[in-house]
């Protein structure tokens, strides 16, 4: 735990627990919301091949996850950590220009 606290720049074990909870909630909610979003744009398992449906659903989950991560981080009082985490991830993906 100490290595993780040092790497992430956090001070308490409680913060680690909160961060893990935020990651878990964000992943679950984004995966759950992807189904209605695909239906909203008219893509369902019944009318599209699974080879098309699943990649589109995964592509919808990714940006949804990014937004929800910052939102739930803010909701749980860890906005500073998750905003820094998000900026680092966007830079690694080559999308750092969106941060300016």
Coordinates of N, CA, C and O in Angstrom, one line a residue:
X1 N 0.8 -1.2 0.0 CA 0.0 0.0 0.0 C 0.9 1.3 0.0 O 0.5 2.2 -0.6
X2 N 2.0 1.2 0.7 CA 2.8 2.4 0.8 C 3.4 2.8 -0.6 O 3.4 4.0 -0.9
X3 N 3.7 1.8 -1.4 CA 4.2 2.1 -2.8 C 3.1 2.8 -3.6 O 3.4 3.7 -4.4
X4 N 1.9 2.3 -3.5 CA 0.8 2.8 -4.2 C 0.5 4.3 -3.7 O 0.3 5.2 -4.6
X5 N 0.5 4.5 -2.4 CA 0.3 5.8 -1.9 C 1.4 6.8 -2.4 O 1.1 7.9 -2.8
X6 N 2.6 6.3 -2.4 CA 3.7 7.2 -2.9 C 3.6 7.5 -4.4 O 3.7 8.6 -4.8
X7 N 3.3 6.4 -5.2 CA 3.2 6.6 -6.6 C 2.0 7.5 -7.0 O 2.2 8.3 -7.9
X8 N 0.9 7.4 -6.3 CA -0.3 8.2 -6.6 C -0.3 9.6 -5.9 O -1.1 10.4 -6.2
X9 N 0.6 9.8 -5.0 CA 0.7 11.0 -4.2 C -0.4 11.2 -3.3 O -0.9 12.4 -3.1
X10 N -0.9 10.2 -2.6 CA -1.9 10.3 -1.6 C -1.4 10.0 -0.3 O -0.3 9.4 -0.1
X11 N -2.1 10.3 0.7 CA -1.6 10.3 2.1 C -2.2 9.2 3.0 O -1.5 8.8 3.9
X12 N -3.4 8.8 2.7 CA -4.0 7.8 3.7 C -4.5 6.6 3.0 O -4.8 6.6 1.8
X13 N -4.7 5.5 3.8 CA -5.3 4.3 3.3 C -6.8 4.5 2.9 O -7.3 3.9 2.0
X14 N -7.4 5.4 3.6 CA -8.8 5.8 3.4 C -9.0 6.3 1.9 O -9.9 6.0 1.2
X15 N -8.0 7.1 1.5 CA -8.1 7.7 0.2 C -7.9 6.6 -0.9 O -8.6 6.6 -1.9
X16 N -7.1 5.6 -0.6 CA -7.0 4.4 -1.5 C -8.3 3.7 -1.6 O -8.7 3.3 -2.7
X17 N -8.9 3.5 -0.5 CA -10.2 2.8 -0.5 C -11.2 3.5 -1.3 O -11.9 3.0 -2.2
X18 N -11.3 4.9 -1.1 CA -12.2 5.7 -1.9 C -11.9 5.7 -3.4 O -12.8 5.5 -4.2
X19 N -10.6 5.7 -3.7 CA -10.2 5.7 -5.1 C -10.6 4.3 -5.8 O -11.2 4.3 -6.9
X20 N -10.4 3.2 -5.1 CA -10.8 1.9 -5.6 C -12.3 1.9 -5.8 O -12.9 1.3 -6.7
X21 N -13.1 2.4 -4.8 CA -14.5 2.4 -4.9 C -15.0 3.2 -6.1 O -15.9 2.8 -6.9
X22 N -14.3 4.4 -6.3 CA -14.7 5.2 -7.5 C -14.4 4.5 -8.8 O -15.2 4.5 -9.7
X23 N -13.3 3.8 -8.9 CA -13.0 3.0 -10.1 C -14.0 1.9 -10.3 O -14.5 1.7 -11.4
X24 N -14.4 1.2 -9.3 CA -15.4 0.2 -9.4 C -16.8 0.7 -9.8 O -17.4 0.2 -10.7
X25 N -17.2 1.8 -9.2 CA -18.5 2.3 -9.5 C -18.5 2.9 -10.9 O -19.5 2.6 -11.7
X26 N -17.5 3.5 -11.3 CA -17.4 4.1 -12.7 C -17.4 3.0 -13.7 O -18.1 3.2 -14.7
X27 N -16.7 2.0 -13.5 CA -16.7 0.9 -14.5 C -18.0 0.2 -14.6 O -18.5 0.0 -15.7
X28 N -18.7 0.0 -13.5 CA -20.0 -0.6 -13.5 C -21.0 0.2 -14.2 O -21.8 -0.2 -15.0
X29 N -21.0 1.5 -13.8 CA -22.0 2.4 -14.4 C -21.8 2.7 -15.9 O -22.8 2.7 -16.6
X30 N -20.6 2.8 -16.3 CA -20.4 3.1 -17.7 C -20.8 1.9 -18.5 O -21.3 2.0 -19.6
X31 N -20.5 0.7 -18.0 CA -20.9 -0.6 -18.8 C -22.4 -0.7 -18.8 O -23.0 -1.1 -19.8
X32 N -23.0 -0.3 -17.7 CA -24.5 -0.4 -17.7 C -25.2 0.6 -18.6 O -26.2 0.3 -19.2
X33 N -24.6 1.8 -18.7 CA -25.2 2.9 -19.5 C -24.9 2.7 -21.0 O -25.6 3.3 -21.8
X34 N -24.0 1.9 -21.3 CA -23.6 1.7 -22.7 C -24.8 1.0 -23.5 O -25.0 1.3 -24.7
X35 N -25.5 0.1 -22.8 CA -26.6 -0.6 -23.5 C -27.7 0.3 -23.9 O -28.1 0.3 -25.1
X36 N -28.2 1.2 -23.0 CA -29.3 2.1 -23.5 C -28.7 3.1 -24.6 O -29.5 3.5 -25.4
X37 N -27.5 3.5 -24.5 CA -26.9 4.4 -25.5 C -26.9 3.7 -26.9 O -27.2 4.4 -27.9
X38 N -26.5 2.5 -26.9 CA -26.5 1.8 -28.2 C -27.9 1.7 -28.8 O -28.1 1.8 -30.0
X39 N -28.8 1.4 -27.9 CA -30.2 1.3 -28.3 C -30.7 2.7 -28.8 O -31.5 2.7 -29.8
X40 N -30.3 3.7 -28.1 CA -30.7 5.1 -28.5 C -30.3 5.4 -29.9 O -31.0 6.1 -30.6
X41 N -29.1 5.0 -30.3 CA -28.6 5.3 -31.6 C -29.0 4.2 -32.6 O -28.6 4.2 -33.8
X42 N -29.9 3.3 -32.2 CA -30.4 2.3 -33.1 C -29.6 1.0 -33.3 O -29.8 0.3 -34.3
X43 N -28.7 0.8 -32.4 CA -27.8 -0.4 -32.6 C -28.2 -1.4 -31.5 O -28.0 -1.1 -30.3
X44 N -28.7 -2.6 -31.8 CA -29.0 -3.6 -30.9 C -28.4 -4.9 -31.3 O -28.0 -5.1 -32.5
X45 N -28.4 -5.9 -30.4 CA -27.9 -7.2 -30.8 C -28.7 -7.9 -31.9 O -28.2 -8.7 -32.6
X46 N -30.0 -7.5 -31.9 CA -30.9 -8.2 -32.9 C -30.7 -7.7 -34.3 O -30.9 -8.4 -35.2
X47 N -30.4 -6.4 -34.5 CA -30.3 -5.8 -35.8 C -28.9 -5.6 -36.4 O -28.8 -5.2 -37.5
X48 N -27.9 -5.9 -35.5 CA -26.5 -5.8 -36.0 C -25.7 -7.0 -35.5 O -26.0 -7.5 -34.5
X49 N -24.8 -7.4 -36.4 CA -23.9 -8.5 -36.0 C -23.1 -8.2 -34.7 O -22.8 -7.1 -34.4
X50 N -22.8 -9.2 -34.0 CA -22.0 -9.1 -32.8 C -20.7 -8.5 -33.1 O -20.1 -7.9 -32.2
X51 N -20.1 -8.8 -34.2 CA -18.8 -8.3 -34.6 C -18.8 -6.7 -34.8 O -17.8 -6.1 -34.8
X52 N -20.0 -6.2 -35.0 CA -20.1 -4.7 -35.1 C -20.7 -4.2 -33.8 O -20.2 -3.1 -33.3
X53 N -21.6 -4.8 -33.2 CA -22.3 -4.4 -31.9 C -21.2 -4.2 -30.8 O -21.2 -3.1 -30.2
X54 N -20.4 -5.2 -30.5 CA -19.5 -5.1 -29.4 C -18.4 -4.0 -29.5 O -18.1 -3.3 -28.6
X55 N -17.8 -3.9 -30.7 CA -16.8 -2.8 -30.8 C -17.4 -1.4 -30.7 O -16.8 -0.6 -30.0
X56 N -18.6 -1.3 -31.2 CA -19.3 0.0 -31.0 C -19.6 0.3 -29.6 O -19.4 1.4 -29.1
X57 N -20.1 -0.7 -28.9 CA -20.4 -0.6 -27.5 C -19.2 -0.2 -26.7 O -19.2 0.6 -25.8
X58 N -18.1 -0.9 -27.0 CA -16.8 -0.6 -26.2 C -16.4 0.8 -26.6 O -15.9 1.5 -25.7
X59 N -16.5 1.2 -27.8 CA -16.1 2.6 -28.2 C -17.0 3.6 -27.5 O -16.6 4.7 -27.2
X60 N -18.2 3.3 -27.2 CA -19.1 4.2 -26.4 C -18.7 4.2 -24.9 O -18.8 5.2 -24.3
X61 N -18.3 3.0 -24.4 CA -18.0 2.9 -23.0 C -16.8 3.8 -22.7 O -16.7 4.5 -21.6
X62 N -15.8 3.9 -23.6 CA -14.5 4.6 -23.3 C -14.7 6.0 -22.9 O -14.3 6.5 -21.8
X63 N -15.4 6.9 -23.8 CA -15.6 8.3 -23.4 C -16.5 8.4 -22.2 O -16.3 9.3 -21.4
X64 N -17.5 7.6 -22.1 CA -18.4 7.6 -21.0 C -17.7 7.4 -19.7 O -17.9 8.1 -18.7
X65 N -16.8 6.4 -19.7 CA -16.0 6.1 -18.5 C -15.2 7.3 -18.1 O -15.0 7.6 -16.9
X66 N -14.5 8.0 -19.1 CA -13.7 9.1 -18.8 C -14.5 10.2 -18.1 O -14.0 10.8 -17.1
X67 N -15.6 10.5 -18.6 CA -16.5 11.6 -18.0 C -16.9 11.2 -16.6 O -16.9 11.9 -15.6
X68 N -17.4 9.9 -16.5 CA -17.9 9.5 -15.2 C -16.8 9.3 -14.2 O -17.1 9.6 -13.0
X69 N -15.6 9.0 -14.6 CA -14.5 8.9 -13.6 C -14.3 10.2 -12.9 O -14.2 10.3 -11.7
X70 N -14.3 11.3 -13.7 CA -14.1 12.6 -13.1 C -15.3 13.0 -12.2 O -15.1 13.5 -11.1
X71 N -16.5 12.7 -12.7 CA -17.7 13.0 -11.9 C -17.8 12.3 -10.6 O -18.0 12.9 -9.6
X72 N -17.6 11.0 -10.6 CA -17.6 10.2 -9.4 C -16.4 10.6 -8.5 O -16.5 10.5 -7.3
X73 N -15.3 10.9 -9.1 CA -14.2 11.3 -8.3 C -14.5 12.6 -7.5 O -14.2 12.8 -6.3
X74 N -15.2 13.5 -8.2 CA -15.6 14.8 -7.6 C -16.7 14.5 -6.5 O -16.6 15.0 -5.4
X75 N -17.6 13.6 -6.8 CA -18.7 13.2 -5.9 C -18.1 12.6 -4.6 O -18.6 12.9 -3.5
X76 N -17.0 11.9 -4.7 CA -16.4 11.3 -3.5 C -15.2 12.1 -2.9 O -14.5 11.6 -2.1
X77 N -15.1 13.3 -3.4 CA -14.1 14.2 -2.8 C -12.7 14.0 -3.3 O -11.7 14.4 -2.6
X78 N -12.5 13.3 -4.4 CA -11.2 13.0 -4.9 C -11.0 13.6 -6.3 O -10.3 13.0 -7.1
X79 N -11.6 14.7 -6.6 CA -11.5 15.4 -7.9 C -10.1 15.6 -8.3 O -9.7 15.4 -9.5
X80 N -9.3 16.1 -7.4 CA -7.9 16.5 -7.7 C -7.2 15.3 -8.3 O -6.5 15.3 -9.3
X81 N -7.3 14.1 -7.6 CA -6.6 12.9 -8.0 C -7.1 12.5 -9.4 O -6.3 12.2 -10.3
X82 N -8.4 12.4 -9.6 CA -9.0 11.9 -10.8 C -8.8 12.8 -12.0 O -8.7 12.4 -13.1
X83 N -8.8 14.1 -11.7 CA -8.5 15.1 -12.8 C -7.1 14.9 -13.3 O -6.8 14.9 -14.5
X84 N -6.2 14.8 -12.4 CA -4.8 14.5 -12.8 C -4.6 13.2 -13.5 O -3.9 13.1 -14.5
X85 N -5.3 12.2 -13.0 CA -5.3 10.9 -13.6 C -5.8 10.9 -15.1 O -5.3 10.4 -16.0
X86 N -6.9 11.7 -15.2 CA -7.5 11.8 -16.6 C -6.6 12.6 -17.5 O -6.5 12.2 -18.7
X87 N -6.0 13.7 -17.1 CA -5.1 14.4 -17.9 C -3.9 13.6 -18.4 O -3.6 13.6 -19.5
X88 N -3.4 12.8 -17.5 CA -2.3 11.9 -17.8 C -2.7 10.9 -18.8 O -2.0 10.6 -19.8
X89 N -3.9 10.3 -18.7 CA -4.4 9.3 -19.6 C -4.6 9.9 -21.0 O -4.2 9.3 -22.0
X90 N -5.2 11.1 -21.1 CA -5.5 11.7 -22.3 C -4.2 12.1 -23.1 O -4.1 11.9 -24.3
X91 N -3.2 12.5 -22.3 CA -1.9 12.8 -22.9 C -1.2 11.5 -23.5 O -0.7 11.6 -24.6
X92 N -1.4 10.4 -22.8 CA -0.8 9.2 -23.3 C -1.5 8.7 -24.5 O -0.9 8.0 -25.3
X93 N -2.8 9.0 -24.7 CA -3.5 8.6 -25.8 C -3.3 9.6 -27.0 O -3.9 9.4 -28.1
X94 N -2.6 10.6 -26.8 CA -2.3 11.6 -27.8 C -3.4 12.6 -27.9 O -3.6 13.3 -28.9
X95 N -4.3 12.7 -26.9 CA -5.4 13.7 -26.9 C -5.2 14.8 -26.0 O -6.1 15.5 -25.6
X96 N -4.0 15.1 -25.7 CA -3.6 16.2 -24.8 C -4.1 17.6 -25.3 O -4.2 18.5 -24.5
X97 N -4.3 17.7 -26.6 CA -4.7 19.0 -27.1 C -6.1 19.4 -26.6 O -6.4 20.6 -26.7
X98 N -6.9 18.5 -26.2 CA -8.2 18.8 -25.6 C -8.1 19.4 -24.3 O -9.1 20.0 -23.8
X99 N -7.0 19.4 -23.6 CA -6.8 19.9 -22.3 C -6.5 21.4 -22.3 O -6.5 22.1 -21.3
X100 N -6.1 22.0 -23.5 CA -5.7 23.4 -23.5 C -6.9 24.3 -23.6 O -8.0 24.0 -23.9

